[in-house]
Amino acid sequence: MSSPDLKPDLEDSINVTESHDRLVREAAACARENRISRDGNEPISLGILAVCGVVAIIAGGILGGAGNLFAYGSSFREGYTRTPAPGAAEQGPQPKEALAAYMAKGAKIYSAKCNGCHGSDAKGNGSTYPSLVGSKWVTEETERFAMIILNGLQGPVSNGTTYGVMPPQGIGMTSDELAGIMTYVRNNFGNKVGDVITVEMAKSAMEISAARKNAGNAVTGVELAADHAKTLPGAVLDSKTLVDPLTFAPVAAPKP
């Protein structure tokens, strides 16, 4: 018969009650400690949050009371103009002769709006798209030419060959673009009219187009012959007059 005081599996020196109490105390201590978080997930210290809050309040107060701190006028006096450095001059677009300036503009418009149908050589395809080379529709009356560009052309017309419909190209076109494309086609691809269709003339063309009885519809050969076989109004500009290549405004010759 075994003795009731025996402690199976335990050494004689181990007190079960004390060991249990010690484990309970250690578990409680572990529970009171913060759990170790994975890297990057640690909570932000309240101290750091407090410091950031104070900085934000101070910065807001400074910006709120700054008034025109970031306004250009508060840093430079009214009417201020920068003085060029000694020996240096302000460089802007160099003036060009009017014909060259308008044609440079027109070349870009032709490439965007006309090249697809009339081709890079403006000769068309001989059947659907007419040639612009030597065409009286291009080289003669400027108002007629402008109406075709702005409104398109419907109904059969003939320039040796009978052609059909041309879509309007004036949608979104500005007066300087119209002036450029007309000047370009009239003086390129073997056409040598030698004149400049000015922005003033192009504006007149747009006004005439808007005032047509059938405004919004393509023009016909009959309408062109009856109403638009004429020269656009506007002062004639000498092709060698120097102009600003961006605005086409006449400018004085640069000083040598």
Backbone as numpy.savetxt, mean C-alpha at the origin, in Angstrom:
# Nx Ny Nz CAx CAy CAz Cx Cy Cz
3.61 -72.85 74.80 2.75 -71.66 74.80 3.62 -70.44 74.80
3.32 -69.52 73.93 4.18 -68.34 73.81 3.84 -67.31 74.84
4.81 -66.51 75.14 4.63 -65.45 76.16 3.91 -64.27 75.54
2.94 -63.64 76.25 2.23 -62.46 75.69 3.10 -61.24 75.55
4.28 -61.24 76.17 5.15 -60.05 76.10 6.07 -60.08 74.89
6.01 -61.21 74.13 6.88 -61.28 72.96 6.42 -60.30 71.86
7.39 -59.72 71.13 7.10 -58.77 70.04 7.63 -59.36 68.75
6.79 -60.12 68.03 7.27 -60.76 66.80 7.74 -59.72 65.78
8.80 -60.02 65.10 9.36 -59.20 64.00 9.93 -57.88 64.48
9.96 -57.60 65.73 10.52 -56.35 66.24 11.64 -56.65 67.21
12.60 -55.77 67.22 13.67 -55.95 68.19 13.16 -55.60 69.58
13.81 -56.12 70.56 13.36 -55.87 71.93 13.47 -54.41 72.31
14.39 -53.67 71.62 14.60 -52.27 72.00 13.59 -51.32 71.37
12.75 -51.77 70.41 11.80 -50.90 69.71 10.51 -50.82 70.50
10.10 -49.55 70.71 8.82 -49.30 71.37 7.83 -48.91 70.29
6.83 -49.75 70.05 5.88 -49.55 68.95 5.13 -48.25 69.10
4.73 -47.91 70.28 3.95 -46.68 70.50 4.76 -45.45 70.15
6.02 -45.43 70.61 6.87 -44.27 70.32 7.16 -44.16 68.82
7.39 -45.33 68.19 7.66 -45.32 66.74 6.46 -44.79 65.97
5.26 -45.19 66.36 4.05 -44.72 65.69 3.87 -43.22 65.85
4.10 -42.75 67.10 3.96 -41.31 67.34 4.97 -40.51 66.52
6.19 -41.04 66.39 7.21 -40.33 65.62 6.83 -40.25 64.15
6.29 -41.34 63.61 5.86 -41.33 62.21 4.73 -40.34 61.97
3.80 -40.27 62.94 2.69 -39.32 62.81 3.21 -37.90 62.80
4.20 -37.61 63.70 4.76 -36.25 63.75 5.49 -35.90 62.46
6.23 -36.84 61.90 6.98 -36.59 60.66 6.03 -36.37 59.48
4.94 -37.15 59.44 3.96 -36.98 58.36 3.29 -35.62 58.43
2.99 -35.19 59.67 2.38 -33.87 59.84 3.33 -32.77 59.41
4.62 -32.94 59.72 5.61 -31.93 59.33 5.74 -31.85 57.81
5.71 -33.03 57.16 5.79 -33.04 55.69 4.57 -32.37 55.06
3.41 -32.56 55.66 2.18 -31.97 55.13 2.21 -30.46 55.21
2.93 -29.95 56.24 2.99 -28.49 56.39 3.92 -27.84 55.37
4.86 -28.59 54.83 5.81 -28.05 53.87 5.14 -27.89 52.49
5.60 -26.84 51.68 5.09 -26.67 50.31 5.57 -27.81 49.43
4.69 -28.23 48.55 5.10 -29.26 47.62 6.08 -28.68 46.61
7.01 -29.49 46.17 8.00 -29.03 45.19 7.35 -29.04 43.81
7.33 -27.87 43.16 6.71 -27.75 41.84 7.73 -28.05 40.75
7.21 -28.39 39.59 8.10 -28.58 38.45 8.72 -27.25 38.05
9.89 -27.33 37.39 10.56 -26.11 36.95 9.65 -25.29 36.04
9.55 -23.98 36.31 8.73 -23.09 35.51 7.32 -22.94 36.02
6.92 -23.74 36.99 5.56 -23.66 37.53 5.52 -23.15 38.96
6.66 -22.64 39.43 6.70 -22.15 40.79 5.84 -20.89 40.91
5.11 -20.71 41.98 4.31 -19.50 42.17 5.19 -18.27 42.31
4.70 -17.12 41.79 5.45 -15.87 41.90 5.38 -15.37 43.33
6.50 -14.91 43.77 6.57 -14.40 45.15 5.67 -13.18 45.31
4.99 -13.10 46.46 4.15 -11.93 46.73 4.98 -10.66 46.77
6.22 -10.77 47.19 7.09 -9.60 47.23 7.34 -9.04 45.84
7.57 -9.94 44.87 7.80 -9.49 43.50 6.54 -8.83 42.93
5.38 -9.43 43.21 4.13 -8.85 42.74 3.91 -7.46 43.33
4.25 -7.30 44.59 4.08 -6.00 45.24 4.98 -4.95 44.61
6.24 -5.32 44.33 7.19 -4.38 43.71 6.70 -3.98 42.32
6.25 -4.95 41.53 5.75 -4.65 40.18 4.53 -3.74 40.23
3.67 -3.96 41.20 2.50 -3.10 41.34 2.87 -1.67 41.63
3.85 -1.48 42.52 4.30 -0.12 42.85 4.90 0.55 41.62
5.73 -0.19 40.86 6.34 0.37 39.65 5.27 0.76 38.64
4.25 -0.09 38.46 3.18 0.21 37.51 2.41 1.46 37.91
2.16 1.63 39.19 1.43 2.82 39.66 2.24 4.08 39.41
3.54 4.02 39.71 4.41 5.19 39.50 4.49 5.53 38.01
4.68 4.49 37.16 4.78 4.73 35.71 3.48 5.31 35.16
2.34 4.80 35.62 1.06 5.34 35.17 0.89 6.79 35.55
1.34 7.13 36.76 1.24 8.53 37.18 2.10 9.45 36.34
3.31 8.98 35.99 4.20 9.80 35.16 3.62 10.00 33.77
3.15 8.90 33.14 2.59 9.01 31.80 1.30 9.82 31.80
0.49 9.65 32.82 -0.77 10.39 32.88 -0.58 11.88 33.01
0.49 12.28 33.68 0.73 13.71 33.84 1.72 14.27 32.86
2.08 13.45 31.84 3.11 13.90 30.90 2.59 14.91 29.90
1.27 14.94 29.67 0.72 15.91 28.71 1.22 15.64 27.31
1.96 16.57 26.76 2.46 16.46 25.38 3.89 15.95 25.33
4.24 15.11 26.31 5.61 14.63 26.38 6.07 13.99 25.08
5.16 13.23 24.44 5.55 12.52 23.23 5.13 13.25 21.96
4.61 14.45 22.06 4.20 15.22 20.89 5.41 15.89 20.26
5.48 15.85 18.92 6.61 16.46 18.22 6.72 17.95 18.54
5.56 18.61 18.65 5.57 20.05 18.87 6.13 20.46 20.21
6.14 19.56 21.18 6.66 19.92 22.49 8.18 19.86 22.52
8.78 19.19 21.52 10.23 19.06 21.49 10.88 20.03 20.52
10.11 20.51 19.54 10.66 21.42 18.54 9.76 22.65 18.43
10.37 23.78 18.29 9.60 25.01 18.23 8.78 25.07 16.94
7.71 25.83 17.00 6.83 25.97 15.84 7.58 26.63 14.68
7.37 26.07 13.49 8.03 26.63 12.31 9.45 26.15 12.12
9.88 25.19 12.93 11.26 24.70 12.83 11.47 23.94 11.53
12.57 24.24 10.87 12.98 23.48 9.67 14.43 23.07 9.85
14.70 21.85 9.48 16.06 21.35 9.64 16.99 22.04 8.66
18.13 22.46 9.15 19.13 23.10 8.30 20.03 22.03 7.71
20.24 22.04 6.40 21.13 21.04 5.80 22.54 21.15 6.36
23.22 20.04 6.42 24.60 20.04 6.88 25.45 20.85 5.91
26.52 21.47 6.41 27.39 22.27 5.54 27.87 21.46 4.34
27.73 22.04 3.17 28.18 21.37 1.96 27.21 20.36 1.41
26.08 20.18 2.11 25.09 19.20 1.63 23.82 19.93 1.26
23.08 19.38 0.37 21.81 19.97 -0.06 20.73 18.91 0.00
19.51 19.37 0.20 18.38 18.45 0.21 18.23 17.80 -1.17
18.17 16.50 -1.19 18.05 15.78 -2.46 16.63 15.28 -2.65
15.99 15.70 -3.70 14.65 15.24 -4.03 14.67 14.71 -5.45
13.52 14.36 -5.99 13.49 13.89 -7.37 13.94 14.99 -8.33
14.82 14.65 -9.21 15.34 15.62 -10.16 14.28 15.92 -11.23
14.14 17.19 -11.60 13.16 17.55 -12.64 13.46 16.82 -13.95
12.40 16.53 -14.68 12.53 15.89 -15.99 11.76 16.70 -17.02
12.13 16.52 -18.28 11.33 17.13 -19.33 9.94 16.48 -19.31
8.94 17.29 -19.59 7.55 16.85 -19.44 7.26 15.56 -20.19
7.70 15.47 -21.43 7.41 14.28 -22.23 7.99 13.03 -21.58
9.23 13.12 -21.10 9.87 11.97 -20.47 9.18 11.60 -19.17
8.78 12.60 -18.39 8.13 12.33 -17.10 6.78 11.67 -17.29
5.98 12.19 -18.21 4.65 11.61 -18.45 4.76 10.21 -19.04
5.74 10.00 -19.91 5.88 8.69 -20.53 6.34 7.65 -19.51
7.17 8.06 -18.55 7.61 7.12 -17.51 6.41 6.65 -16.69
5.50 7.58 -16.40 4.28 7.22 -15.68 3.41 6.30 -16.56
3.27 6.68 -17.81 2.43 5.91 -18.71 2.92 4.50 -18.95
4.24 4.31 -18.94 4.80 2.97 -19.16 4.33 2.01 -18.08
4.25 2.49 -16.84 3.79 1.63 -15.74 2.31 1.29 -15.89
1.52 2.27 -16.30 0.09 2.03 -16.46 -0.16 1.08 -17.63
0.58 1.26 -18.71 0.42 0.37 -19.87 0.72 -1.07 -19.47
1.80 -1.25 -18.73 2.18 -2.60 -18.32 1.10 -3.26 -17.47
0.43 -2.45 -16.63 -0.58 -2.99 -15.72 -1.93 -3.21 -16.40
-2.32 -2.32 -17.33 -3.68 -2.34 -17.86 -3.81 -2.76 -19.32
-2.78 -2.55 -20.11 -2.92 -2.72 -21.56 -2.11 -3.87 -22.13
-1.03 -4.20 -21.45 -0.09 -5.18 -22.00 -0.74 -6.54 -22.25
-1.67 -6.94 -21.40 -2.27 -8.26 -21.52 -3.02 -8.46 -22.82
-3.64 -7.41 -23.37 -4.43 -7.53 -24.60 -3.65 -7.06 -25.83
-3.08 -5.87 -25.72 -2.43 -5.27 -26.90 -0.98 -5.72 -27.05
-0.43 -6.36 -26.01 0.93 -6.88 -26.10 1.98 -5.85 -25.76
3.18 -6.33 -25.47 4.26 -5.43 -25.09 4.69 -4.53 -26.24
4.37 -4.93 -27.49 4.72 -4.11 -28.66 3.51 -3.33 -29.18
2.37 -3.44 -28.48 1.14 -2.72 -28.83 0.58 -3.10 -30.20
0.96 -4.26 -30.70 0.48 -4.68 -32.02 -0.75 -5.57 -31.96
-1.23 -5.87 -30.75 -2.41 -6.71 -30.61 -2.16 -8.11 -31.15
-3.25 -8.77 -31.55 -3.10 -10.12 -32.12 -3.67 -10.23 -33.53
-4.09 -9.08 -34.09 -4.57 -9.07 -35.47 -6.00 -9.51 -35.65
-6.63 -10.04 -34.59 -8.01 -10.50 -34.75 -8.91 -9.95 -33.64
-8.60 -10.31 -32.40 -9.44 -9.86 -31.28 -9.01 -8.51 -30.75
-7.72 -8.31 -30.64 -7.18 -7.08 -30.06 -6.46 -6.27 -31.13
-6.88 -5.04 -31.36 -6.29 -4.24 -32.44 -4.90 -3.72 -32.09
-4.17 -3.39 -33.11 -2.87 -2.77 -32.94 -3.06 -1.29 -32.61
-2.20 -0.78 -31.74 -2.21 0.65 -31.41 -1.16 1.40 -32.21
-0.39 0.68 -32.99 0.69 1.29 -33.77 0.10 1.97 -35.00
0.26 3.28 -35.10 -0.24 4.03 -36.24 -1.74 4.13 -36.31
-2.45 3.77 -35.25 -3.91 3.81 -35.27 -4.42 5.24 -35.11
-5.37 5.63 -35.95 -5.95 6.98 -35.85 -6.73 7.15 -34.55
-7.22 6.04 -33.99 -7.95 6.12 -32.72 -7.01 6.57 -31.59
-5.72 6.38 -31.80 -4.71 6.75 -30.80 -4.08 8.10 -31.12
-3.72 8.30 -32.36 -2.88 9.45 -32.71 -3.66 10.71 -33.09
-4.97 10.57 -33.31 -5.72 11.76 -33.73 -6.46 12.40 -32.55
-7.76 12.59 -32.59 -8.48 13.37 -31.58 -8.28 12.81 -30.17
-7.79 13.67 -29.28 -7.45 13.22 -27.92 -8.69 12.93 -27.07
-9.78 13.67 -27.29 -10.98 13.40 -26.49 -11.55 12.03 -26.84
-11.54 11.69 -28.10 -12.03 10.38 -28.52 -11.19 9.26 -27.89
-9.87 9.43 -27.93 -8.97 8.43 -27.35 -9.22 8.28 -25.85
-9.42 9.41 -25.16 -9.67 9.37 -23.72 -10.97 8.65 -23.39
-12.02 8.89 -24.20 -13.31 8.24 -23.94 -13.21 6.73 -24.10
-12.41 6.28 -25.05 -12.24 4.83 -25.24 -11.54 4.21 -24.03
-10.49 4.87 -23.56 -9.75 4.33 -22.40 -10.65 4.30 -21.17
-11.33 5.40 -20.91 -12.12 5.51 -19.68 -13.33 4.59 -19.67
-14.04 4.50 -20.80 -15.34 3.83 -20.82 -15.36 2.48 -21.52
-14.31 2.18 -22.26 -14.37 0.98 -23.08 -15.12 1.25 -24.37
-15.13 0.28 -25.24 -15.72 0.47 -26.57 -16.56 -0.75 -26.93
-17.78 -0.51 -27.38 -18.65 -1.62 -27.78 -19.17 -1.39 -29.20
-19.57 -2.47 -29.83 -20.04 -2.35 -31.21 -18.88 -2.43 -32.17
-19.13 -2.80 -33.38 -18.05 -2.97 -34.36 -17.42 -1.65 -34.77
-16.11 -1.60 -34.73 -15.35 -0.47 -35.27 -14.28 -1.06 -36.17
-13.81 -0.27 -37.08 -12.87 -0.80 -38.05 -11.64 0.08 -38.15
-10.49 -0.57 -38.17 -9.23 0.10 -38.48 -8.49 -0.82 -39.46
-9.19 -1.12 -40.53 -8.69 -2.11 -41.48 -9.29 -3.47 -41.19
-9.53 -3.75 -39.91 -10.18 -4.99 -39.47 -11.29 -4.60 -38.51
-12.41 -5.30 -38.52 -13.51 -4.99 -37.62 -13.29 -5.68 -36.28
-13.40 -4.89 -35.20 -13.18 -5.41 -33.85 -14.45 -5.26 -33.03
-14.49 -5.98 -31.92 -15.67 -5.97 -31.06 -15.51 -5.12 -29.82
-15.67 -5.74 -28.65 -15.77 -5.03 -27.37 -14.40 -4.84 -26.73
-14.20 -3.64 -26.16 -13.03 -3.37 -25.32 -13.55 -3.00 -23.93
-13.07 -3.62 -22.86 -13.55 -3.29 -21.51 -13.04 -1.93 -21.06
-13.76 -1.24 -20.17 -13.32 0.06 -19.67 -12.07 -0.08 -18.80
-11.20 0.91 -18.88 -9.98 0.91 -18.07 -9.95 2.07 -17.08
-11.02 2.87 -17.06 -11.00 4.07 -16.23 -11.36 3.84 -14.78
-11.81 2.64 -14.42 -12.21 2.39 -13.04 -10.99 2.49 -12.13
-11.04 3.43 -11.20 -9.92 3.63 -10.27 -8.76 4.40 -10.85
-8.84 4.80 -12.10 -7.73 5.52 -12.74 -7.76 6.98 -12.32
-6.59 7.54 -12.03 -6.48 8.95 -11.66 -6.16 9.78 -12.89
-6.29 11.09 -12.74 -6.05 11.97 -13.89 -4.60 11.92 -14.34
-3.66 11.80 -13.41 -2.26 11.74 -13.83 -1.95 10.41 -14.52
-2.65 9.34 -14.12 -2.46 8.06 -14.80 -3.03 8.10 -16.21
-4.19 8.72 -16.37 -4.77 8.85 -17.71 -3.87 9.69 -18.60
-3.36 10.80 -18.05 -2.46 11.65 -18.82 -1.21 10.88 -19.23
-0.69 10.07 -18.29 0.52 9.32 -18.58 0.32 8.27 -19.66
-0.76 7.50 -19.57 -0.97 6.42 -20.54 -1.25 6.98 -21.93
-2.00 8.08 -22.00 -2.28 8.67 -23.31 -1.00 9.21 -23.94
-0.20 9.92 -23.15 1.05 10.47 -23.67 1.98 9.34 -24.10
2.02 8.28 -23.31 2.92 7.16 -23.60 2.56 6.47 -24.92
1.30 6.15 -25.10 0.91 5.41 -26.31 1.02 6.29 -27.55
0.74 7.58 -27.42 0.81 8.48 -28.57 2.26 8.77 -28.99
3.21 8.44 -28.13 4.60 8.75 -28.43 5.52 7.55 -28.29
4.97 6.37 -28.45 5.77 5.15 -28.33 5.26 4.13 -29.36
5.96 3.03 -29.48 5.58 1.96 -30.41 5.56 2.45 -31.86
6.40 3.41 -32.17 6.42 3.96 -33.52 5.50 5.15 -33.70
4.65 5.44 -32.73 3.81 6.64 -32.78 4.65 7.84 -32.33
4.61 8.91 -33.08 5.46 10.07 -32.78 4.66 11.36 -32.89
3.61 11.46 -32.08 2.81 12.68 -32.12 3.60 13.85 -31.55
4.36 13.60 -30.48 5.23 14.64 -29.93 4.58 15.55 -28.91
3.31 15.32 -28.57 2.64 16.20 -27.61 2.57 15.55 -26.23
2.15 16.35 -25.25 1.95 15.88 -23.89 0.48 16.06 -23.53
-0.18 14.99 -23.12 -1.54 15.10 -22.58 -1.39 15.41 -21.10
-1.70 16.62 -20.71 -1.44 17.07 -19.34 -2.49 16.54 -18.37
-2.17 16.70 -17.08 -3.12 16.32 -16.02 -4.39 17.16 -16.15
-4.22 18.43 -16.51 -5.39 19.30 -16.69 -6.30 18.76 -17.80
-5.71 18.34 -18.90 -6.50 17.77 -20.00 -7.18 16.48 -19.56
-6.47 15.66 -18.80 -7.04 14.39 -18.33 -8.22 14.63 -17.39
-8.12 15.65 -16.54 -9.24 15.99 -15.66 -10.46 16.40 -16.49
-10.21 17.17 -17.54 -11.31 17.56 -18.43 -11.95 16.33 -19.06
-11.12 15.37 -19.46 -11.64 14.14 -20.06 -12.54 13.39 -19.09
-12.15 13.36 -17.84 -12.97 12.65 -16.84 -14.29 13.36 -16.60
-14.27 14.69 -16.63 -15.51 15.45 -16.48 -16.43 15.22 -17.67
-15.86 15.22 -18.87 -16.65 14.96 -20.08 -17.25 13.56 -20.04
-16.45 12.60 -19.60 -16.92 11.22 -19.52 -18.08 11.08 -18.54
-17.97 11.76 -17.39 -19.03 11.67 -16.37 -20.32 12.34 -16.84
-20.19 13.32 -17.75 -21.37 14.06 -18.22 -22.02 13.43 -19.46
-21.52 12.30 -19.93 -22.10 11.65 -21.10 -23.55 11.24 -20.84
-24.35 11.22 -21.91 -25.74 10.77 -21.78 -25.80 9.32 -21.31
-24.87 8.53 -21.80 -24.83 7.11 -21.43 -23.70 6.83 -20.45
-23.49 7.75 -19.50 -22.40 7.58 -18.54 -22.52 6.24 -17.83
-21.39 5.56 -17.74 -21.39 4.23 -17.12 -21.41 3.11 -18.13
-21.75 3.44 -19.39 -21.76 2.45 -20.46 -20.59 2.69 -21.41
-20.20 1.66 -22.12 -19.12 1.81 -23.09 -19.56 2.72 -24.23
-18.59 3.41 -24.81 -18.89 4.27 -25.95 -19.01 3.41 -27.21
-19.64 3.97 -28.22 -19.76 3.30 -29.52 -19.07 4.14 -30.57
-18.83 3.54 -31.71 -18.22 4.29 -32.80 -19.08 5.46 -33.22
-20.40 5.29 -33.18 -21.32 6.37 -33.56 -21.20 7.53 -32.59
-21.19 7.23 -31.29 -21.08 8.30 -30.28 -19.74 9.02 -30.40
-18.68 8.27 -30.61 -17.36 8.89 -30.72 -17.31 9.87 -31.89
-17.87 9.46 -33.02 -17.86 10.32 -34.20 -18.74 11.55 -34.01
-19.86 11.39 -33.30 -20.81 12.49 -33.16 -20.42 13.47 -32.06
-19.87 12.96 -30.94 -19.68 13.82 -29.76 -18.24 14.04 -29.34
-17.32 13.18 -29.75 -15.99 13.25 -29.13 -14.84 13.34 -30.13
-15.13 13.64 -31.38 -14.06 13.78 -32.37 -13.47 15.17 -32.26
-12.78 15.41 -31.15 -12.23 16.75 -30.89 -11.03 16.64 -29.96
-10.35 17.78 -29.80 -9.18 17.85 -28.92 -9.61 18.20 -27.50
-8.99 17.58 -26.53 -9.31 17.87 -25.13 -8.96 19.31 -24.79
-9.80 19.98 -24.00 -9.48 21.35 -23.57 -8.34 21.34 -22.56
-7.60 22.44 -22.53 -6.49 22.56 -21.59 -5.30 23.22 -22.24
-4.49 23.89 -21.41 -3.32 24.59 -21.93 -2.29 23.59 -22.45
-1.72 23.92 -23.59 -0.69 23.06 -24.19 0.60 23.21 -23.40
1.24 22.09 -23.10 2.51 22.10 -22.37 3.63 21.69 -23.31
4.65 22.54 -23.38 5.80 22.20 -24.21 6.44 20.92 -23.70
6.77 20.03 -24.60 7.28 18.71 -24.20 8.62 18.79 -23.48
9.33 19.91 -23.62 10.63 20.05 -22.98 10.57 20.84 -21.66
9.39 21.25 -21.26 9.24 21.95 -19.99 9.64 21.03 -18.85
10.43 21.54 -17.91 10.85 20.73 -16.77 9.70 20.61 -15.77
9.45 19.40 -15.32 8.37 19.17 -14.35 8.88 18.26 -13.24
8.17 18.31 -12.12 8.43 17.36 -11.04 7.92 15.99 -11.51
8.75 14.94 -11.51 8.33 13.65 -12.05 7.25 12.96 -11.22
6.99 13.46 -10.01 5.96 12.85 -9.17 4.62 13.57 -9.30
4.67 14.90 -9.33 3.43 15.68 -9.37 3.13 16.26 -10.74
4.12 16.26 -11.64 4.01 16.85 -12.98 3.86 18.37 -12.94
4.10 18.97 -11.80 4.04 20.43 -11.71 5.30 21.02 -12.33
5.18 22.06 -13.16 6.37 22.69 -13.73 7.29 23.22 -12.64
8.60 23.07 -12.83 9.58 23.53 -11.85 10.67 24.30 -12.58
11.41 25.07 -11.79 12.52 25.83 -12.36 13.69 24.89 -12.61
14.53 25.27 -13.54 15.71 24.47 -13.83 16.62 24.45 -12.61
17.24 23.31 -12.29 18.15 23.24 -11.14 19.36 24.14 -11.33
19.83 24.70 -10.22 21.01 25.57 -10.31 22.25 24.74 -10.60
23.14 25.25 -11.42 24.36 24.49 -11.76 25.28 24.39 -10.55
